[in-house]
Short mmCIF file of C-alpha atoms in Angstrom, two decimals:
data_model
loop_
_atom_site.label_atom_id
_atom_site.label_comp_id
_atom_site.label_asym_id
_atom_site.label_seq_id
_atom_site.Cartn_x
_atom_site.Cartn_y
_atom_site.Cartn_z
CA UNK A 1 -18.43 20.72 -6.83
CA UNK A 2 -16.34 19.05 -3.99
CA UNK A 3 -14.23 16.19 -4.78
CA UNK A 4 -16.84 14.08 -2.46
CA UNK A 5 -19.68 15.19 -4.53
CA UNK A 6 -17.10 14.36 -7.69
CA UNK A 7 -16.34 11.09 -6.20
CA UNK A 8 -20.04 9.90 -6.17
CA UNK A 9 -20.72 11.12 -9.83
CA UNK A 10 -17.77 8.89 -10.60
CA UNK A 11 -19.07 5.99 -9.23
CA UNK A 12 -22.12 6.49 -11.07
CA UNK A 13 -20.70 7.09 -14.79
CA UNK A 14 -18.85 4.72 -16.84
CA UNK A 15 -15.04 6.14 -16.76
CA UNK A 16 -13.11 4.39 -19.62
CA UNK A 17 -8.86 5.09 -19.03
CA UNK A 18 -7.02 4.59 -21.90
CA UNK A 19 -3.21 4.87 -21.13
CA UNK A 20 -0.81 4.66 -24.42
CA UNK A 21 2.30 3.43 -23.65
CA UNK A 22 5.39 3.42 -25.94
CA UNK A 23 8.13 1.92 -23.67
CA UNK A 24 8.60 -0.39 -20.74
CA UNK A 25 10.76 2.49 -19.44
CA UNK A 26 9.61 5.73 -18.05
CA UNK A 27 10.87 8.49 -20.94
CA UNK A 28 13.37 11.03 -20.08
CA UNK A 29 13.21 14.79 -21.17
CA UNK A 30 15.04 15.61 -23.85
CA UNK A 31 16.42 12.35 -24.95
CA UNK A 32 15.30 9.92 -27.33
CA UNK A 33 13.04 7.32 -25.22
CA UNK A 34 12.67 4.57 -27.83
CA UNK A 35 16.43 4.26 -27.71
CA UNK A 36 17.39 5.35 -24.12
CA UNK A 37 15.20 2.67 -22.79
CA UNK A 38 14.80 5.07 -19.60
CA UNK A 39 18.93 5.28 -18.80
CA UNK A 40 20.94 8.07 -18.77
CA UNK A 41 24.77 8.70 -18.99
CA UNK A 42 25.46 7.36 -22.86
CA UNK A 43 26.01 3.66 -23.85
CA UNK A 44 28.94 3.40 -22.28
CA UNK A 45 28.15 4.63 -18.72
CA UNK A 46 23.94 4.03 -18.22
CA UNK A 47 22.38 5.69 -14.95
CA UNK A 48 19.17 4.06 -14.38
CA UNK A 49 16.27 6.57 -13.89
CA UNK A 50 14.31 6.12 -10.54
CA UNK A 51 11.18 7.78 -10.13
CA UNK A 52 8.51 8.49 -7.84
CA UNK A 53 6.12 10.11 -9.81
CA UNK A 54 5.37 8.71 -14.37
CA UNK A 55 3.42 10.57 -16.48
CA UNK A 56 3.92 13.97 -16.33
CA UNK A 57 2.59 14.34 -12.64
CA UNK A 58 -0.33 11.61 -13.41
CA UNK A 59 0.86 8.41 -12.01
CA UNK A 60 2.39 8.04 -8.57
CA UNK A 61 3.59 5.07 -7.15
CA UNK A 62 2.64 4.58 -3.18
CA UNK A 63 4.55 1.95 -2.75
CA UNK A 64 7.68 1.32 -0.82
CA UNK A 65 11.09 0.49 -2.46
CA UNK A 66 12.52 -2.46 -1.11
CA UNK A 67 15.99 -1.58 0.73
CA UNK A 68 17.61 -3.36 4.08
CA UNK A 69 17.43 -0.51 6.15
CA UNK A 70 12.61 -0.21 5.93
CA UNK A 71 11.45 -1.39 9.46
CA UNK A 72 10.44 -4.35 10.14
CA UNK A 73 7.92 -5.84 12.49
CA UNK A 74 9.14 -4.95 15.91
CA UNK A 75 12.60 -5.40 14.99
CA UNK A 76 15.01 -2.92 15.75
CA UNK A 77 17.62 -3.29 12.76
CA UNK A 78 15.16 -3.12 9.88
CA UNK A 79 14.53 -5.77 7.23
CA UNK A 80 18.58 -6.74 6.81
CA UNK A 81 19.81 -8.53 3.70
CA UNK A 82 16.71 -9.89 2.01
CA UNK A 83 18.61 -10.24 -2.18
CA UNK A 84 20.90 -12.93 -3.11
CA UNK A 85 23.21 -13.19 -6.50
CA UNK A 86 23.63 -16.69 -6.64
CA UNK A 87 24.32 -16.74 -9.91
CA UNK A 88 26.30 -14.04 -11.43
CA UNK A 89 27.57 -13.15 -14.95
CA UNK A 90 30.91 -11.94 -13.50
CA UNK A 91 31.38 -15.28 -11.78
CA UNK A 92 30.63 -17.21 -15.11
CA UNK A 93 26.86 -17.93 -15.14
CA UNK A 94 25.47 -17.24 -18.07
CA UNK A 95 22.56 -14.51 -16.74
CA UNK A 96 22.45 -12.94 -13.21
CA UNK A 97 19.64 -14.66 -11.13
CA UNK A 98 18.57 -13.06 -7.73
CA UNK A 99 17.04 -15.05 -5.00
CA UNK A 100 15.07 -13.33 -2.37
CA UNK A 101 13.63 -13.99 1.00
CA UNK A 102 12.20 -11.87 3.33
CA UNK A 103 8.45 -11.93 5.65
CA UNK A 104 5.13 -11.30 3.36
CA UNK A 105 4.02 -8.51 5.72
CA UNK A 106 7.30 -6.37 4.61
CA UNK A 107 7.03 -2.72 2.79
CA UNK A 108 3.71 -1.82 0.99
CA UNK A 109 2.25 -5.06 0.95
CA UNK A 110 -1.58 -6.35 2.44
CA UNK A 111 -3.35 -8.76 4.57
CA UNK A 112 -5.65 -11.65 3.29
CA UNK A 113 -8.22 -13.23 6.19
CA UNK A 114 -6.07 -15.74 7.19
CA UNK A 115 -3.22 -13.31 8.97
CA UNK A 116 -5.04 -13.20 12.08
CA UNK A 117 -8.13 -15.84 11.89
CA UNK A 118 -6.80 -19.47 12.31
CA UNK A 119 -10.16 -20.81 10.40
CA UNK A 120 -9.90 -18.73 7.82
CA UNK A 121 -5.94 -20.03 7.37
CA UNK A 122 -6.47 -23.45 7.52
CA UNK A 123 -9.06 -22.78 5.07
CA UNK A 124 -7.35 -21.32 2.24
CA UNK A 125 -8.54 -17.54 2.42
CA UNK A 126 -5.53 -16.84 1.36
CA UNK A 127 -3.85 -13.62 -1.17
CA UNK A 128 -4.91 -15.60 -4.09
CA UNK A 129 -8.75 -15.43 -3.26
CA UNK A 130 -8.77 -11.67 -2.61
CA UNK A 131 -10.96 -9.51 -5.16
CA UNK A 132 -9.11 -7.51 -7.82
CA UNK A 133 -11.59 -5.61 -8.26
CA UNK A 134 -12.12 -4.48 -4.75
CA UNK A 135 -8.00 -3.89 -5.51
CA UNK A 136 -8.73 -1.86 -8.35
CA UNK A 137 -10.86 1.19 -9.06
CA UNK A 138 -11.85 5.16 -7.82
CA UNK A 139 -10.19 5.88 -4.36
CA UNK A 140 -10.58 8.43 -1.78
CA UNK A 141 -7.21 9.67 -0.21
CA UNK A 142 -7.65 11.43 2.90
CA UNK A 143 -6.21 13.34 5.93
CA UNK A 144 -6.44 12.14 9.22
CA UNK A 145 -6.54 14.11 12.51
CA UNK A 146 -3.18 14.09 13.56
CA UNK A 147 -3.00 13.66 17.18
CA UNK A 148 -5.01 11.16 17.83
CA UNK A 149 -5.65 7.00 16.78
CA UNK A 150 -8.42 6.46 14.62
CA UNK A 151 -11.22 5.76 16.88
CA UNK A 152 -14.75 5.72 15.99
CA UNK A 153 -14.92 9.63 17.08
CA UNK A 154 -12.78 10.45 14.17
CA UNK A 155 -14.34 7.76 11.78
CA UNK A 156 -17.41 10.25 12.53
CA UNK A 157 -15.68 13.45 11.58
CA UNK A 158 -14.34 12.12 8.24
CA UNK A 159 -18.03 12.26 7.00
CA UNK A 160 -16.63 9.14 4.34
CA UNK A 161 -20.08 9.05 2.29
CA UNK A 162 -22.23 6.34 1.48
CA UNK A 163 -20.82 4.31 -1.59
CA UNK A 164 -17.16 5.03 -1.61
CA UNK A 165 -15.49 1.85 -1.55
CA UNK A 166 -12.11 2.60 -1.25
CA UNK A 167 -10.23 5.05 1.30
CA UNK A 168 -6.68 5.62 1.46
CA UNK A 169 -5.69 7.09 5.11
CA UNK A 170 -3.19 9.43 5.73
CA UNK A 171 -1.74 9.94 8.74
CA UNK A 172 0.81 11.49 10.98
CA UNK A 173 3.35 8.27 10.28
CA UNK A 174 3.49 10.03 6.84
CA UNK A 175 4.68 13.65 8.12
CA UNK A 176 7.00 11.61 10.88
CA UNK A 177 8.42 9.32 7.87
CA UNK A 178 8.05 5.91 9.83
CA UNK A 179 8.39 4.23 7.07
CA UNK A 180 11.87 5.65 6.16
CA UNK A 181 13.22 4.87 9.39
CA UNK A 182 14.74 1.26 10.37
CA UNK A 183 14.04 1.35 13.82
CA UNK A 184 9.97 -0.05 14.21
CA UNK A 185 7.84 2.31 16.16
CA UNK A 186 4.80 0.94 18.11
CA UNK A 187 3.59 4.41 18.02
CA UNK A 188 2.29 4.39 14.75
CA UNK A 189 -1.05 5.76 14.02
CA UNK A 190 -3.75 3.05 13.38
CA UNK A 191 -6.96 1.99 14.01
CA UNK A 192 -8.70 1.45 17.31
CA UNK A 193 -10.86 -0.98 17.71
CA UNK A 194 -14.34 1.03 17.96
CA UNK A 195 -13.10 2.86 14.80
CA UNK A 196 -12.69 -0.45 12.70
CA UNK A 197 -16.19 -1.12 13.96
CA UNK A 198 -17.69 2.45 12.69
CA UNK A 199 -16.05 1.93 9.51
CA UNK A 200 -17.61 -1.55 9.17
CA UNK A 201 -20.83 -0.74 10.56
CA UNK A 202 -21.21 2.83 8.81
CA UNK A 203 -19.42 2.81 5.66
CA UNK A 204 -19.23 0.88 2.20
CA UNK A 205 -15.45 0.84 2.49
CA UNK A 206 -14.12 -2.39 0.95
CA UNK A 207 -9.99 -1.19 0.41
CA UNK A 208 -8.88 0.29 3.68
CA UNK A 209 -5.03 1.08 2.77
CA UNK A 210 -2.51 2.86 5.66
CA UNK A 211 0.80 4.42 5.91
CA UNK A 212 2.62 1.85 8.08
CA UNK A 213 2.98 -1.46 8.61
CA UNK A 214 -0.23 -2.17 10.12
CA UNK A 215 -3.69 -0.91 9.71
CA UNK A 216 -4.18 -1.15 13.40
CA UNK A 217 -3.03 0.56 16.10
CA UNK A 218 -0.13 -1.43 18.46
CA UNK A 219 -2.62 -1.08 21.43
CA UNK A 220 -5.35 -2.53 19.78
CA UNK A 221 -3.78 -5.00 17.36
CA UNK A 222 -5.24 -7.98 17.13
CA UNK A 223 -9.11 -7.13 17.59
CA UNK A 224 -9.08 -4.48 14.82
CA UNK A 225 -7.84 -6.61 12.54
CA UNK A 226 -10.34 -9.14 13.29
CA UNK A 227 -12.87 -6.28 13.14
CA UNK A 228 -11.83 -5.62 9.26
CA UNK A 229 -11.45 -9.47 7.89
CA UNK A 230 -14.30 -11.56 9.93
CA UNK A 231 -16.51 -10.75 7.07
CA UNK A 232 -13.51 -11.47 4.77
CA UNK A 233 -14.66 -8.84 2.22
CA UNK A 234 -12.21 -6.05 3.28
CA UNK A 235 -8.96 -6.13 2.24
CA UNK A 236 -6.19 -4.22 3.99
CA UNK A 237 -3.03 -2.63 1.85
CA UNK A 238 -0.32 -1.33 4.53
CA UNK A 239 2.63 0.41 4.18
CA UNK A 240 1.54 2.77 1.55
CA UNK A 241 3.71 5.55 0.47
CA UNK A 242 1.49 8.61 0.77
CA UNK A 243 4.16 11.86 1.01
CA UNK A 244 3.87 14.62 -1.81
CA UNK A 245 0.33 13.60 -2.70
CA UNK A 246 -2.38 15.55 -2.59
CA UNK A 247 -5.79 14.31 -0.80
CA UNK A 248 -8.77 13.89 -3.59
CA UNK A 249 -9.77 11.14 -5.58
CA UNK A 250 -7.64 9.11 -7.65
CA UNK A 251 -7.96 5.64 -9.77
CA UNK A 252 -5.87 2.90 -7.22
CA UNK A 253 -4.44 -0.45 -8.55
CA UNK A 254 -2.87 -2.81 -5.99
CA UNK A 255 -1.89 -5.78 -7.53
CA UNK A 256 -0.30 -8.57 -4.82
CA UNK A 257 1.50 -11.66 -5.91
CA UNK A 258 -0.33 -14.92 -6.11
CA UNK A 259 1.47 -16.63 -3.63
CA UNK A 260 -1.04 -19.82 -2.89
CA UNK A 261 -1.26 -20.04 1.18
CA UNK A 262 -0.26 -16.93 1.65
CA UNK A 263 -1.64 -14.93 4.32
CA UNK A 264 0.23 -11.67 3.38
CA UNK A 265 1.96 -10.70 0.08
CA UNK A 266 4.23 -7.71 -1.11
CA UNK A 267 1.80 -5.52 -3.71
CA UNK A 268 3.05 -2.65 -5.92
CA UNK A 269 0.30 -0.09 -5.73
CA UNK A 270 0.09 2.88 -7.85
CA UNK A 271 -2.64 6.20 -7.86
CA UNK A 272 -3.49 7.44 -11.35
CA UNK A 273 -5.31 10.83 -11.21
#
């Protein structure tokens, strides 16, 4: 069976995921995780644990981590300071307290209809009326041609069947590590504007998630995006971190903060297999 043929027998079955979880902290081999609280080092010098990958290989995490040196749009110096320690327990407060600032369209985060339709904006379509269930659910990840936008020619070849609803594309800004580098790069791979319209016209695709910091291509910016959220029931996740994983079908959660008239909002998105 191909993992297309698996996909649609997926969405056609009840799938019930039960994940146990013992500790807010990822466990770490041969140590004690109830105790360890995911550190390593001993008490009296802790290394925190950072991971890419939970679960003994079943839960990755696509999305970006947050440093002053990720691009930025069209900025040549990368995000730049966006964390604060106002209050610090070293300078007497009695907890440390971050502040932090930086644009909603920053790292893995998506677009809500308002980002490039004034209406929309001034009506409130904001993050906090997208669909977590659209956000939520089985997800195709898949390779894209890699010399070449995606125009409605490649849309074509993908052969994306009838009822999958969410599609992850991965393209060559994953193998040239955009996303790693400060400097933004307006030759990203994205989406032309006659292969938004294929997508819309020939596919159930509801989740269209990328691996840079737009879903369209710098050429055709503004009229794919208006392509994708005119009917304001696609939702578009950007800046995914998609190295190391392999294409197939995996169970997505994107979860975005609720940041009322918000056009854009950070989102920590995770695949489970």
């Amino acid at each position: 069976m191909t993992p297309l043929h698996l996909f649609l027998l997926l969405l056609s079955s009840a799938a019930v995921i039960s994940v146990a979880v013992t500790t807010a902290y990822p466990s770490i081999p041969g140590t004690d995780s109830t105790t360890d609280c995911g550190l390593s080092g001993g008490d009296e010098n802790p290394v925190p644990i950072r991971r890419e990958v939970y679960g003994n290989g079943k839960i990755f995490d696509i999305s970006h981590r947050y440093t002053v040196d990720m691009p930025s749009w069209e900025s040549k110096d990368g995000v730049g300071q966006f964390l604060w320690l106002p209050k610090s327990m070293k300078n007497g407060s009695l907890a440390n307290n971050s502040e932090m600032k930086l644009p909603t369209h920053t790292g893995t985060h998506l677009d809500a209809p308002g980002h490039v339709i004034d209406r929309y904006f001034d009506a409130g379509f904001d993050v906090d009326t997208l669909d977590l269930e659209v956000l939520n659910g089985p997800a195709l990840l898949i390779d894209v041609p890699r010399d070449k936008n995606i125009t409605a020619e490649v849309m074509e070849s993908l052969k994306i069947p009838k009822g999958v609803r969410r599609v992850l594309f991965r393209t060559l800004n994953t193998d040239r590590r955009l996303m790693f580098k400060k400097e933004f790069d307006t030759s990203y791979v994205g989406f032309m504007k006659d292969g938004a319209e294929w997508l819309v016209k020939h596919t159930d695709v509801k989740l269209i998630g990328i691996d840079y910091l737009s879903v369209a291509a710098f050429d055709d910016l503004i009229p794919s995006h208006i392509v994708f959220l005119e009917g304001r029931d696609i939702i578009l996740v950007e800046g995914l971190k998609l190295d190391d994983v392999q294409p197939g079908i995996y169970s997505v959660h994107c979860l975005p903060l609720r940041l009322l008239g918000a056009e854009g909002s950070p989102t920590r998105c995770i695949l489970i297999k």
